[in-house]
PDB file of C-alpha atoms in Angstrom:
ATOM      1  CA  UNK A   1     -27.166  -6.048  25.638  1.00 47.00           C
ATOM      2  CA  UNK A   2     -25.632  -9.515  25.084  1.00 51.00           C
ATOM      3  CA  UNK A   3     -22.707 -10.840  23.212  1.00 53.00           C
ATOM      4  CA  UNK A   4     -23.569 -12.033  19.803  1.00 55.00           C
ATOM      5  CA  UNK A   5     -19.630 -13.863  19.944  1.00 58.00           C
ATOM      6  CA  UNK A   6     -20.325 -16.373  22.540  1.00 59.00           C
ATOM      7  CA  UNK A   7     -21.396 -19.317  20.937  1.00 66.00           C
ATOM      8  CA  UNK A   8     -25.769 -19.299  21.643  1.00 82.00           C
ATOM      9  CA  UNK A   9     -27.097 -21.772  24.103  1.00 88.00           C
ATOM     10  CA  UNK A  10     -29.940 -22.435  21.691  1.00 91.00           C
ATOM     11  CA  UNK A  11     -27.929 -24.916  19.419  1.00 92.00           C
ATOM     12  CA  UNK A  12     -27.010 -27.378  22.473  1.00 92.00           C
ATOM     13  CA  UNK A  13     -29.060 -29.887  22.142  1.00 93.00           C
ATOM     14  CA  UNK A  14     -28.699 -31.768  25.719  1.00 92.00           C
ATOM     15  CA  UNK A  15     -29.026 -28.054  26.775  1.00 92.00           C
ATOM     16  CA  UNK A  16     -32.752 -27.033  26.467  1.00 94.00           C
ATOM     17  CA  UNK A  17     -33.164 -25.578  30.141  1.00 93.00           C
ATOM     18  CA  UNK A  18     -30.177 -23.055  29.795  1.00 94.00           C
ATOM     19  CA  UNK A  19     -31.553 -22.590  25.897  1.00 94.00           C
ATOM     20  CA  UNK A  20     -34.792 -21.186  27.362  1.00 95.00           C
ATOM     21  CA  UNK A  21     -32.677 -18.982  29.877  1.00 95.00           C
ATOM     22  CA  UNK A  22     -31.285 -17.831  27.267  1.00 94.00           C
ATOM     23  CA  UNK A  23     -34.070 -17.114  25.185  1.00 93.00           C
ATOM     24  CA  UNK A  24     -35.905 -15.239  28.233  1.00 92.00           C
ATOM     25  CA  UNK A  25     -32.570 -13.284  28.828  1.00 92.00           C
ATOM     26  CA  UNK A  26     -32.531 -11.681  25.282  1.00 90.00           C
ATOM     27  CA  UNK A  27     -35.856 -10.889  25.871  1.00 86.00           C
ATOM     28  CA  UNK A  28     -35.598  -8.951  29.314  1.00 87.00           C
ATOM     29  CA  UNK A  29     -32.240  -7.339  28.296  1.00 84.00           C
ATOM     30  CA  UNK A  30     -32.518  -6.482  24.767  1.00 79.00           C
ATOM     31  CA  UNK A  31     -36.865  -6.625  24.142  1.00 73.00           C
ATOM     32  CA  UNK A  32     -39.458  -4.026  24.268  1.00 69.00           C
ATOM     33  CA  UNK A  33     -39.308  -2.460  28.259  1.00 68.00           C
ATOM     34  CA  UNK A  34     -35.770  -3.244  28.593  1.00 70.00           C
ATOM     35  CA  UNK A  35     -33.848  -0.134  30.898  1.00 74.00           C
ATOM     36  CA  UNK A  36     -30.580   0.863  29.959  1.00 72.00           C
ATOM     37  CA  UNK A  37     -29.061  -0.096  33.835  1.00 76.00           C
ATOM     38  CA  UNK A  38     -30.897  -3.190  34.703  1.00 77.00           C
ATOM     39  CA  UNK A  39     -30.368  -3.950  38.397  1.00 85.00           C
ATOM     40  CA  UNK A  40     -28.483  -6.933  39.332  1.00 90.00           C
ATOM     41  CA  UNK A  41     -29.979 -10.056  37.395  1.00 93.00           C
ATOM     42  CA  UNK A  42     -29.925 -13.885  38.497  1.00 94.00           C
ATOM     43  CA  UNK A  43     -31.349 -17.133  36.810  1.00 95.00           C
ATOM     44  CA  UNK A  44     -32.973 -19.780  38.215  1.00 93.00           C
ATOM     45  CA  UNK A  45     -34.220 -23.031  36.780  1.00 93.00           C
ATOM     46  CA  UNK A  46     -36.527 -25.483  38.700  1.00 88.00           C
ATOM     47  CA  UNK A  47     -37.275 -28.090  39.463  1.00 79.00           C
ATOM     48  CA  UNK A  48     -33.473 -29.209  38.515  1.00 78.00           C
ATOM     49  CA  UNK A  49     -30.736 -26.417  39.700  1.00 81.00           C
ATOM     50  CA  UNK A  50     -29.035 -24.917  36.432  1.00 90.00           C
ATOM     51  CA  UNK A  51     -25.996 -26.669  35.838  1.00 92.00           C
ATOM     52  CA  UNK A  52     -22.500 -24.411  36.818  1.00 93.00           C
ATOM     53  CA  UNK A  53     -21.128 -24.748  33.405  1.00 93.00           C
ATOM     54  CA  UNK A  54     -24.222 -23.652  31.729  1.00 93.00           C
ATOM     55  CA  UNK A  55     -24.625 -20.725  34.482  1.00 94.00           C
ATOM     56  CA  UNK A  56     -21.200 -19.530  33.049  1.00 94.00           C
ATOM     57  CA  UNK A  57     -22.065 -20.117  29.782  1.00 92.00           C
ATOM     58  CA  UNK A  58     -25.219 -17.846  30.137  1.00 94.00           C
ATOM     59  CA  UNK A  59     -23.110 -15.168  32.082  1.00 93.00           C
ATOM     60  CA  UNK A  60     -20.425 -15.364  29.500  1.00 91.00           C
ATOM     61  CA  UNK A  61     -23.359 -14.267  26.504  1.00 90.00           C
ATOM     62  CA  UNK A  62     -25.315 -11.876  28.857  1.00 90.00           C
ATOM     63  CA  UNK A  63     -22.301 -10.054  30.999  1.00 84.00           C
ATOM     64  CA  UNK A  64     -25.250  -7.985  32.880  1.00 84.00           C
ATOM     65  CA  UNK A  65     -25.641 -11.331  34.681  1.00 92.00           C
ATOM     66  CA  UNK A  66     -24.951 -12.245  38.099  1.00 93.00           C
ATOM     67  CA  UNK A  67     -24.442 -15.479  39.473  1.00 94.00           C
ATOM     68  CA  UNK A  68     -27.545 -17.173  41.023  1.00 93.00           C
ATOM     69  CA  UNK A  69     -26.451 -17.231  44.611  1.00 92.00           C
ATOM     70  CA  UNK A  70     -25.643 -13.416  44.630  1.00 93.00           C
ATOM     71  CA  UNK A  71     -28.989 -12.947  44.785  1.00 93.00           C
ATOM     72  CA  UNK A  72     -30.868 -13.400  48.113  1.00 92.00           C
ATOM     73  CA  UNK A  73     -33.885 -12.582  49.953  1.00 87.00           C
ATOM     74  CA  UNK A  74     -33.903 -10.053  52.779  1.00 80.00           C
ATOM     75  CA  UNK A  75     -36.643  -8.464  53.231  1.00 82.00           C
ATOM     76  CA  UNK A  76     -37.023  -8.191  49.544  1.00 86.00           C
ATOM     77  CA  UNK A  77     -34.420  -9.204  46.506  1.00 91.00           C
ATOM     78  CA  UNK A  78     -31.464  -8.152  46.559  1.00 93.00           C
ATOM     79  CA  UNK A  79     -27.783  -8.256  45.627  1.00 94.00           C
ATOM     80  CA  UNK A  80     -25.756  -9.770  48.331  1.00 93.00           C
ATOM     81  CA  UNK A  81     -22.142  -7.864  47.281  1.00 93.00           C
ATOM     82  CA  UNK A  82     -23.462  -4.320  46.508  1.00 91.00           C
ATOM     83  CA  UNK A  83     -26.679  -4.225  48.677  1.00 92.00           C
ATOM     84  CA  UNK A  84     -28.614  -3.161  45.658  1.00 91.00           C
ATOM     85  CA  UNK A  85     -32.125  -4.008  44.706  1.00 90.00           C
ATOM     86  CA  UNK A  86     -32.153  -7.266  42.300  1.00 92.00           C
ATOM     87  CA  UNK A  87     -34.168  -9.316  40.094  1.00 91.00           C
ATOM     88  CA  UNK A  88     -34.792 -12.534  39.637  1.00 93.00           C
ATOM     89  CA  UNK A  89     -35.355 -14.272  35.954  1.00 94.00           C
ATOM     90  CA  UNK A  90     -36.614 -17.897  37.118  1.00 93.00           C
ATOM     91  CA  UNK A  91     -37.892 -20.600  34.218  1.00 94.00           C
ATOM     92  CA  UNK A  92     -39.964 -23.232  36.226  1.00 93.00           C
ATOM     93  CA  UNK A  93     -42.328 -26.616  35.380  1.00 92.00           C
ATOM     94  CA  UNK A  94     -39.590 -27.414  32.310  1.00 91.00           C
ATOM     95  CA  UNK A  95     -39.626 -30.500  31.370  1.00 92.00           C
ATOM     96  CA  UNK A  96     -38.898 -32.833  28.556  1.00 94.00           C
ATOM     97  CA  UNK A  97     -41.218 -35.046  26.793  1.00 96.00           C
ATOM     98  CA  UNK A  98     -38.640 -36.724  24.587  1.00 95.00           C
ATOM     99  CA  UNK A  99     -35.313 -35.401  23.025  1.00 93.00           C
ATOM    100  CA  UNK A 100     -37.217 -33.278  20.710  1.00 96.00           C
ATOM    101  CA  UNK A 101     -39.760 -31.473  22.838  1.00 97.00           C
ATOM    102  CA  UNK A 102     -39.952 -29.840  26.119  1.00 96.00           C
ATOM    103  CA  UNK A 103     -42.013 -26.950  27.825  1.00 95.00           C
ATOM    104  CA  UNK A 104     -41.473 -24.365  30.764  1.00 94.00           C
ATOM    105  CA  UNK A 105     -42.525 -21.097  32.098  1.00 94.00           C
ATOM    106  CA  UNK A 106     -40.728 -17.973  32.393  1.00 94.00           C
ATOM    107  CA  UNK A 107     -41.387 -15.257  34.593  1.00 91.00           C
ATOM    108  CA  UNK A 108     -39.317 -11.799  35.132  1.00 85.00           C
ATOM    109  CA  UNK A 109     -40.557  -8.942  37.116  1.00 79.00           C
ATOM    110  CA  UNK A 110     -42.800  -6.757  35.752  1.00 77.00           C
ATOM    111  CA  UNK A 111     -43.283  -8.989  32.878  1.00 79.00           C
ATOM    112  CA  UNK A 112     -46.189 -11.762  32.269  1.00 83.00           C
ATOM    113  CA  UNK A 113     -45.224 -15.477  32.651  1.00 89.00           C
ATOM    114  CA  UNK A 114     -45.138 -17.007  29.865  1.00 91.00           C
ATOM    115  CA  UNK A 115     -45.519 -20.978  28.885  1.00 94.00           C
ATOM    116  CA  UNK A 116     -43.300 -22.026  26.529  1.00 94.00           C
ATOM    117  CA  UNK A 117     -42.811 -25.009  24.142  1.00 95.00           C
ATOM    118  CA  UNK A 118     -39.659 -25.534  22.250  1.00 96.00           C
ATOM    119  CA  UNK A 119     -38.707 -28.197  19.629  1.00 97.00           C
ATOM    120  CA  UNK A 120     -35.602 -29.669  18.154  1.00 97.00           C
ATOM    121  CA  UNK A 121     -35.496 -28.197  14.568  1.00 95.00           C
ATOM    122  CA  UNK A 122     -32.617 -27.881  12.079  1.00 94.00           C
ATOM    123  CA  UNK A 123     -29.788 -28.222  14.800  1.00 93.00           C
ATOM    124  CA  UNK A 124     -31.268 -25.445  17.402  1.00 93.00           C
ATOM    125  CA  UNK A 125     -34.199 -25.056  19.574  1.00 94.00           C
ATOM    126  CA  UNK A 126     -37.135 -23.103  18.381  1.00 94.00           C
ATOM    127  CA  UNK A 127     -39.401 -21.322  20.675  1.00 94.00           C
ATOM    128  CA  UNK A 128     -43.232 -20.616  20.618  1.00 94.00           C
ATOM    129  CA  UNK A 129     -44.394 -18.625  23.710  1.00 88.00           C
ATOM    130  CA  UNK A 130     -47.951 -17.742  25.268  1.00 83.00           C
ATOM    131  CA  UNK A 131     -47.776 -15.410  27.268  1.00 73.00           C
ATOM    132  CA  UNK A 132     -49.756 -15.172  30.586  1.00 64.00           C
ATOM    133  CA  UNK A 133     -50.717 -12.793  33.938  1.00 55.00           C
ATOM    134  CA  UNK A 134     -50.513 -15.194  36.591  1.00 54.00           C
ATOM    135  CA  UNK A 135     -51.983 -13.761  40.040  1.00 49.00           C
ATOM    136  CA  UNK A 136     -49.238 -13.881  42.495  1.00 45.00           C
TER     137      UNK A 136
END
């Protein structure tokens, strides 16, 4: 579940990295396969870091989330505070092609990646996905 209050990433324009976060978040916690007690959740955007602000601004909308670094490796994903298994939502190969146009992959556990391309329409960014199973 997110909060509907918090003002939606999506209609920041110099914002289109956290806007796809965002977009993929909705998906994973409120979309078709979504469990009612996710396990801790992180985001991730590469090849630039997500900016603080924007992390908060994320967690603030989706309060489910977890800060990035609370999520580390050993052996396998987890949550560094409880110890618990967790998941990580990254968005990777974003870029922009001008102010109006960018692309980026998603990828969530147990979900296909999917290639995205967004555009600058009517004051918010739109999203048209294709969806993917990449080998890994």
């Amino acid at each position: 579940m997110h909060d509907v209050s918090a003002p939606a990433l999506a209609q920041d324009r110099a914002a289109p990295g956290a806007a796809l976060l965002e977009h993929a978040l909705a998906g994973f916690f409120d979309g078709p396969g979504a469990t009612p007690d996710p396990p801790t959740v992180c985001v991730e955007l590469s090849p630039d870091a997500l900016p603080a602000e924007q992390e908060a601004a994320l967690m603030a909308r989706f309060p489910r989330l977890a800060p990035r670094d609370r999520c580390e490796q050993a052996p396998g994903l987890m949550d560094r505070i409880t110890g618990e298994r967790a998941v990580l939502l990254q968005a990777y190969g974003f870029a922009c092609s001008d102010a109006q146009t960018c692309t980026g992959w998603t990828n969530a556990p147990g979900r296909p990646a999917t290639r995205w391309t967004m555009r600058w329409v009517d004051g918010a960014w739109t999203f048209a996905g294709d969806r993917r199973i990449i080998a890994q």
